[in-house]
C-alpha cells in the first residue's frame, strides 16, 4: 500500500468515526508488528501488521481494519468495519454489533457469534427500478426546489452562471477541473490534521453543493429552450430533462461517464468564475493587433 | 482562436507561420530538456568519468555563460534592428543549429575534461544566441491572441515526446536521435535562410511584415513596458522563482532512484504515458487560462500547483518515514503527474510571456533577460544550492521540504502582493478611506 493509497483510507475512517459520534482523540492505530488487544479506549484502527483479540479477552469499542491482518478470537463489544486487508472472526469469537465489510477479505466462522453481518454493495445499475425512480425523484426534488428558488428570486444570478456555461464552456471546464481537484486534495490533507477535520467536512459539502448548483443551472438552460412560458415551470422541466439525460448517459460505457464528468466540471467552473452568479464572467480582452 | 479565422479566410502564409514557429520551438525545447539537461550528465559522469558534483558545476557554468551570451545577443538584435528582420533571424538560427548539430555529433566522442569544458562553452554560445532569436520569431509568426494556445501546443508536444518515447538517458542515444531529427530541419532552415525565389520571397515578405500587426505584445498596449520597470521586473522575478523551485526539486528527485524509476524512467510504458498525458493536460489548461485571465491569475495557479505538488511529495515522504511498513517500496504515479501539470503550466507561460511583454523594439532584450535571468540564472543558482545540500548530506525529505517552503512562500507572497496592490489602487482612487 502506498502512502497515497493509505492516507485516503485513514481519512475515510476518520470521517466514519466522526459521523458515528466516537471520539477521534481516543483512537489508537496499529501500523506494524504483532499485537494482542486486551482493551480499547474507544476506537482501534488496524492499518498494518497483525492484530489479534485473544480468546479470553473482551474489548469494548469499535474496530476498523484498513490493512494488515486482524484475527478475532475473543469478544468485541461493538462494531467491526473492514475497508481493506484481512479479517478473520474465528471459532467461538463474538462481535456484539455489526460486522460491516466494504472491501478486503473477511472470513467468519460458522461457530462465531456476530450481531449482524452487512456487506456493502456499491450501487449498481441492476438495482430495482423502484429504487432508481425514488432516487431520481429525490434528486429532482432537491435540484428542482433549488432551481425554482433561484429563477423566481434571483434570476440574474442563475442567468450569469448560465451565460458562463454557454459562452465559455472550455474555460469553465479548465477552471472547474483545476479548482475541484486542488480543493479536494486540500480538504483531504486538512482532514488529516484532525484539527481541521470540521473545516474539511464543510469544504467537501460545499464542493458537492457547487456541483449541484451547476447541475441546476444546466437544467435552467434546457428550460429556457422549452416552449414553456413560466420561467419556474420551464426550469423544473429542464432539470427533469437534464437529470434524465444524465441517467441515460450512465448507460453508455466510458464515454457516458466522461460526459457526466465534463458536465460536472463545466458547471463547477461556471459557478466559481461567476462568484456563484454574483458577477457575469468576462475573459480578458486581448488586442488583435495594431 | 485567431487561427480558425485565418484558416477560414485562407490566409495560408499566416497559418504556415504558426506551424514554423511551433516546429522550431518544439525542436529547440526538446533538445534542451533531453540532450542538454539529461545527456550532459551522462556524458560527464559516464564517458568523461567526472563526479556528479563536477558535472553539476560545469552545468552551472553553462547556465551562466548562456545568460551572458543571451543578454549580449538580445541587446545587439534590438540595437541593430535584427529583431524586426525575419531573414536575419532565420540566418542566425541556421548558424545556431549548425553549431548544435556539430556539437551533437561530437558529444559521444568526448573523453577528457578540457574537451568537455570546451564543449560546454560552445554549447553556451549556441544556446545564448538561439534563445532570444527563436523567441523573437513570435512577433513575426504568432498573432497576439493565440500566443497562449501556441505556447500550450509547443509545451504539450515537446513534453509528450520527451516522456512517451522510451529513451534511455544516455548521451549516445540522444545524440543519434538528435542528429537524425536535426538534419532535415537544418536543410529546411538553410533553404529558408539563403535561397531566393519568387514564391519563397513572397512568403517570407508576408511573414516578415506581420510584426507590424502582431509585434506589440498583449501587456504593451497603451504604455510599452520598459526593461527598467517594475512591470517587467516583477514577472522576471516571479518566473525566476518558478524555475528555481522546479529545478531545485527536480534535481533531487532525479537523483533519487526510487522516485525516478517509478516515474520518468519507469520501465512501464503506461506510467510514462500517464505522465506524458498529464503534461498535455497541464499545457492545455495553462493555454486556456493564459488566454482568458490576467497574468497574476496565471502566476497564482502556477505557484498553487507547485505548492500542492511539493506538499504531496513531502507528505508521502513523512508518512513513509513514520510508517515504513505501510509505505512499502512503491511510489504513486499521481505525484509525478501533478508535477508534470505544474511544469507544463509554467513552461507554457514562459513561451508566451516574453513576447507579450515586448514590442518589436524590445523583443530581443526582453526575451534574453527574461529567459536568461528567469531560466538560466535560476538553474545556475538552484544547481549551486543543490550541490551545497549534497555537500552537507541533506536528506531527501529536508531537501524537498525547503522546496515546499519556497513554493508556499511564493504563493503567499504573490497573494499578499496582489492584495496590497489593490489596496494602494483603492487608496489612490479615493484619496483615502471612503464611506
PDB file of N, CA, C and O in Angstrom, chain B residues 364-401:
ATOM      1  N   UNK B 364      14.145  41.423 -28.410  1.00  0.00           N
ATOM      2  CA  UNK B 364      15.430  40.738 -28.234  1.00  0.00           C
ATOM      3  C   UNK B 364      15.915  40.846 -26.793  1.00  0.00           C
ATOM      4  O   UNK B 364      16.238  39.842 -26.140  1.00  0.00           O
ATOM      5  N   UNK B 365      15.928  42.075 -26.282  1.00  0.00           N
ATOM      6  CA  UNK B 365      16.418  42.311 -24.921  1.00  0.00           C
ATOM      7  C   UNK B 365      15.522  41.627 -23.892  1.00  0.00           C
ATOM      8  O   UNK B 365      16.002  40.955 -22.978  1.00  0.00           O
ATOM      9  N   UNK B 366      14.200  41.809 -24.049  1.00  0.00           N
ATOM     10  CA  UNK B 366      13.286  41.256 -23.046  1.00  0.00           C
ATOM     11  C   UNK B 366      13.306  39.730 -23.007  1.00  0.00           C
ATOM     12  O   UNK B 366      13.289  39.133 -21.933  1.00  0.00           O
ATOM     13  N   UNK B 367      13.318  39.112 -24.184  1.00  0.00           N
ATOM     14  CA  UNK B 367      13.330  37.642 -24.155  1.00  0.00           C
ATOM     15  C   UNK B 367      14.681  37.139 -23.634  1.00  0.00           C
ATOM     16  O   UNK B 367      14.728  36.153 -22.893  1.00  0.00           O
ATOM     17  N   UNK B 368      15.773  37.852 -23.960  1.00  0.00           N
ATOM     18  CA  UNK B 368      17.092  37.426 -23.475  1.00  0.00           C
ATOM     19  C   UNK B 368      17.184  37.558 -21.959  1.00  0.00           C
ATOM     20  O   UNK B 368      17.597  36.636 -21.259  1.00  0.00           O
ATOM     21  N   UNK B 369      16.754  38.715 -21.446  1.00  0.00           N
ATOM     22  CA  UNK B 369      16.824  38.921 -19.989  1.00  0.00           C
ATOM     23  C   UNK B 369      15.824  37.995 -19.286  1.00  0.00           C
ATOM     24  O   UNK B 369      16.132  37.367 -18.268  1.00  0.00           O
ATOM     25  N   UNK B 370      14.632  37.917 -19.863  1.00  0.00           N
ATOM     26  CA  UNK B 370      13.605  37.070 -19.252  1.00  0.00           C
ATOM     27  C   UNK B 370      14.055  35.623 -19.126  1.00  0.00           C
ATOM     28  O   UNK B 370      14.106  35.067 -18.026  1.00  0.00           O
ATOM     29  N   UNK B 371      14.415  35.047 -20.249  1.00  0.00           N
ATOM     30  CA  UNK B 371      14.801  33.630 -20.227  1.00  0.00           C
ATOM     31  C   UNK B 371      16.163  33.456 -19.563  1.00  0.00           C
ATOM     32  O   UNK B 371      16.394  32.495 -18.839  1.00  0.00           O
ATOM     33  N   UNK B 372      17.040  34.428 -19.791  1.00  0.00           N
ATOM     34  CA  UNK B 372      18.378  34.337 -19.197  1.00  0.00           C
ATOM     35  C   UNK B 372      18.328  34.367 -17.681  1.00  0.00           C
ATOM     36  O   UNK B 372      18.860  33.481 -17.009  1.00  0.00           O
ATOM     37  N   UNK B 373      17.651  35.394 -17.147  1.00  0.00           N
ATOM     38  CA  UNK B 373      17.607  35.533 -15.684  1.00  0.00           C
ATOM     39  C   UNK B 373      16.675  34.482 -15.075  1.00  0.00           C
ATOM     40  O   UNK B 373      17.051  33.765 -14.144  1.00  0.00           O
ATOM     41  N   UNK B 374      15.453  34.427 -15.620  1.00  0.00           N
ATOM     42  CA  UNK B 374      14.476  33.511 -15.017  1.00  0.00           C
ATOM     43  C   UNK B 374      14.887  32.056 -15.234  1.00  0.00           C
ATOM     44  O   UNK B 374      14.899  31.257 -14.298  1.00  0.00           O
ATOM     45  N   UNK B 375      15.245  31.725 -16.467  1.00  0.00           N
ATOM     46  CA  UNK B 375      15.558  30.334 -16.759  1.00  0.00           C
ATOM     47  C   UNK B 375      16.960  29.932 -16.373  1.00  0.00           C
ATOM     48  O   UNK B 375      17.163  29.082 -15.512  1.00  0.00           O
ATOM     49  N   UNK B 376      17.951  30.599 -16.973  1.00  0.00           N
ATOM     50  CA  UNK B 376      19.325  30.122 -16.819  1.00  0.00           C
ATOM     51  C   UNK B 376      19.965  30.511 -15.494  1.00  0.00           C
ATOM     52  O   UNK B 376      20.660  29.709 -14.875  1.00  0.00           O
ATOM     53  N   UNK B 377      19.713  31.743 -15.031  1.00  0.00           N
ATOM     54  CA  UNK B 377      20.279  32.128 -13.731  1.00  0.00           C
ATOM     55  C   UNK B 377      19.637  31.310 -12.604  1.00  0.00           C
ATOM     56  O   UNK B 377      20.313  30.918 -11.642  1.00  0.00           O
ATOM     57  N   UNK B 378      18.334  31.045 -12.752  1.00  0.00           N
ATOM     58  CA  UNK B 378      17.649  30.217 -11.743  1.00  0.00           C
ATOM     59  C   UNK B 378      18.245  28.811 -11.731  1.00  0.00           C
ATOM     60  O   UNK B 378      18.471  28.232 -10.664  1.00  0.00           O
ATOM     61  N   UNK B 379      18.532  28.281 -12.918  1.00  0.00           N
ATOM     62  CA  UNK B 379      19.123  26.942 -12.997  1.00  0.00           C
ATOM     63  C   UNK B 379      20.497  26.935 -12.354  1.00  0.00           C
ATOM     64  O   UNK B 379      20.845  26.022 -11.597  1.00  0.00           O
ATOM     65  N   UNK B 380      21.278  28.004 -12.650  1.00  0.00           N
ATOM     66  CA  UNK B 380      22.616  28.123 -12.073  1.00  0.00           C
ATOM     67  C   UNK B 380      22.540  28.151 -10.544  1.00  0.00           C
ATOM     68  O   UNK B 380      23.230  27.412  -9.847  1.00  0.00           O
ATOM     69  N   UNK B 381      21.640  29.012 -10.019  1.00  0.00           N
ATOM     70  CA  UNK B 381      21.531  29.166  -8.562  1.00  0.00           C
ATOM     71  C   UNK B 381      21.026  27.887  -7.907  1.00  0.00           C
ATOM     72  O   UNK B 381      21.533  27.470  -6.867  1.00  0.00           O
ATOM     73  N   UNK B 382      20.026  27.282  -8.515  1.00  0.00           N
ATOM     74  CA  UNK B 382      19.454  26.083  -7.889  1.00  0.00           C
ATOM     75  C   UNK B 382      20.459  24.928  -7.913  1.00  0.00           C
ATOM     76  O   UNK B 382      20.533  24.150  -6.964  1.00  0.00           O
ATOM     77  N   UNK B 383      21.253  24.861  -8.998  1.00  0.00           N
ATOM     78  CA  UNK B 383      22.277  23.809  -9.064  1.00  0.00           C
ATOM     79  C   UNK B 383      23.303  24.032  -7.957  1.00  0.00           C
ATOM     80  O   UNK B 383      23.710  23.086  -7.268  1.00  0.00           O
ATOM     81  N   UNK B 384      23.701  25.294  -7.777  1.00  0.00           N
ATOM     82  CA  UNK B 384      24.677  25.595  -6.730  1.00  0.00           C
ATOM     83  C   UNK B 384      24.115  25.214  -5.360  1.00  0.00           C
ATOM     84  O   UNK B 384      24.806  24.603  -4.537  1.00  0.00           O
ATOM     85  N   UNK B 385      22.854  25.561  -5.121  1.00  0.00           N
ATOM     86  CA  UNK B 385      22.240  25.250  -3.821  1.00  0.00           C
ATOM     87  C   UNK B 385      22.090  23.738  -3.635  1.00  0.00           C
ATOM     88  O   UNK B 385      22.332  23.209  -2.544  1.00  0.00           O
ATOM     89  N   UNK B 386      21.721  23.060  -4.726  1.00  0.00           N
ATOM     90  CA  UNK B 386      21.570  21.595  -4.647  1.00  0.00           C
ATOM     91  C   UNK B 386      22.916  20.945  -4.318  1.00  0.00           C
ATOM     92  O   UNK B 386      22.976  19.982  -3.547  1.00  0.00           O
ATOM     93  N   UNK B 387      23.991  21.499  -4.892  1.00  0.00           N
ATOM     94  CA  UNK B 387      25.333  20.971  -4.591  1.00  0.00           C
ATOM     95  C   UNK B 387      25.687  21.182  -3.121  1.00  0.00           C
ATOM     96  O   UNK B 387      26.269  20.321  -2.470  1.00  0.00           O
ATOM     97  N   UNK B 388      25.291  22.354  -2.611  1.00  0.00           N
ATOM     98  CA  UNK B 388      25.541  22.633  -1.198  1.00  0.00           C
ATOM     99  C   UNK B 388      24.762  21.643  -0.320  1.00  0.00           C
ATOM    100  O   UNK B 388      25.302  21.086   0.637  1.00  0.00           O
ATOM    101  N   UNK B 389      23.508  21.407  -0.682  1.00  0.00           N
ATOM    102  CA  UNK B 389      22.685  20.454   0.073  1.00  0.00           C
ATOM    103  C   UNK B 389      23.326  19.067   0.067  1.00  0.00           C
ATOM    104  O   UNK B 389      23.304  18.351   1.050  1.00  0.00           O
ATOM    105  N   UNK B 390      23.870  18.735  -1.114  1.00  0.00           N
ATOM    106  CA  UNK B 390      24.517  17.426  -1.260  1.00  0.00           C
ATOM    107  C   UNK B 390      25.760  17.366  -0.357  1.00  0.00           C
ATOM    108  O   UNK B 390      26.005  16.354   0.301  1.00  0.00           O
ATOM    109  N   UNK B 391      26.497  18.479  -0.323  1.00  0.00           N
ATOM    110  CA  UNK B 391      27.736  18.515   0.468  1.00  0.00           C
ATOM    111  C   UNK B 391      27.455  18.370   1.957  1.00  0.00           C
ATOM    112  O   UNK B 391      28.240  17.779   2.693  1.00  0.00           O
ATOM    113  N   UNK B 392      26.321  18.920   2.417  1.00  0.00           N
ATOM    114  CA  UNK B 392      26.007  18.827   3.850  1.00  0.00           C
ATOM    115  C   UNK B 392      25.102  17.617   4.145  1.00  0.00           C
ATOM    116  O   UNK B 392      24.539  17.517   5.231  1.00  0.00           O
ATOM    117  N   UNK B 393      24.994  16.700   3.167  1.00  0.00           N
ATOM    118  CA  UNK B 393      24.222  15.457   3.337  1.00  0.00           C
ATOM    119  C   UNK B 393      22.787  15.698   3.785  1.00  0.00           C
ATOM    120  O   UNK B 393      22.272  15.043   4.698  1.00  0.00           O
ATOM    121  N   UNK B 394      22.132  16.624   3.150  1.00  0.00           N
ATOM    122  CA  UNK B 394      20.730  16.894   3.478  1.00  0.00           C
ATOM    123  C   UNK B 394      19.871  15.729   2.990  1.00  0.00           C
ATOM    124  O   UNK B 394      20.053  15.252   1.873  1.00  0.00           O
ATOM    125  N   UNK B 395      18.935  15.282   3.826  1.00  0.00           N
ATOM    126  CA  UNK B 395      18.087  14.150   3.415  1.00  0.00           C
ATOM    127  C   UNK B 395      17.109  14.586   2.335  1.00  0.00           C
ATOM    128  O   UNK B 395      16.858  15.784   2.144  1.00  0.00           O
ATOM    129  N   UNK B 396      16.533  13.579   1.671  1.00  0.00           N
ATOM    130  CA  UNK B 396      15.551  13.864   0.607  1.00  0.00           C
ATOM    131  C   UNK B 396      14.394  14.687   1.156  1.00  0.00           C
ATOM    132  O   UNK B 396      13.960  15.674   0.553  1.00  0.00           O
ATOM    133  N   UNK B 397      13.892  14.264   2.323  1.00  0.00           N
ATOM    134  CA  UNK B 397      12.742  14.969   2.911  1.00  0.00           C
ATOM    135  C   UNK B 397      13.101  16.420   3.230  1.00  0.00           C
ATOM    136  O   UNK B 397      12.327  17.338   2.913  1.00  0.00           O
ATOM    137  N   UNK B 398      14.275  16.638   3.818  1.00  0.00           N
ATOM    138  CA  UNK B 398      14.675  18.006   4.173  1.00  0.00           C
ATOM    139  C   UNK B 398      14.841  18.855   2.913  1.00  0.00           C
ATOM    140  O   UNK B 398      14.448  20.024   2.882  1.00  0.00           O
ATOM    141  N   UNK B 399      15.436  18.259   1.887  1.00  0.00           N
ATOM    142  CA  UNK B 399      15.634  18.978   0.621  1.00  0.00           C
ATOM    143  C   UNK B 399      14.284  19.413   0.034  1.00  0.00           C
ATOM    144  O   UNK B 399      14.064  20.588  -0.270  1.00  0.00           O
ATOM    145  N   UNK B 400      13.375  18.448  -0.081  1.00  0.00           N
ATOM    146  CA  UNK B 400      12.072  18.782  -0.671  1.00  0.00           C
ATOM    147  C   UNK B 400      11.254  19.687   0.254  1.00  0.00           C
ATOM    148  O   UNK B 400      10.396  20.436  -0.207  1.00  0.00           O
ATOM    149  N   UNK B 401      11.551  19.614   1.537  1.00  0.00           N
ATOM    150  CA  UNK B 401      10.872  20.496   2.483  1.00  0.00           C
ATOM    151  C   UNK B 401      11.241  21.952   2.218  1.00  0.00           C
ATOM    152  O   UNK B 401      10.392  22.843   2.289  1.00  0.00           O
TER     153      UNK B 401
END
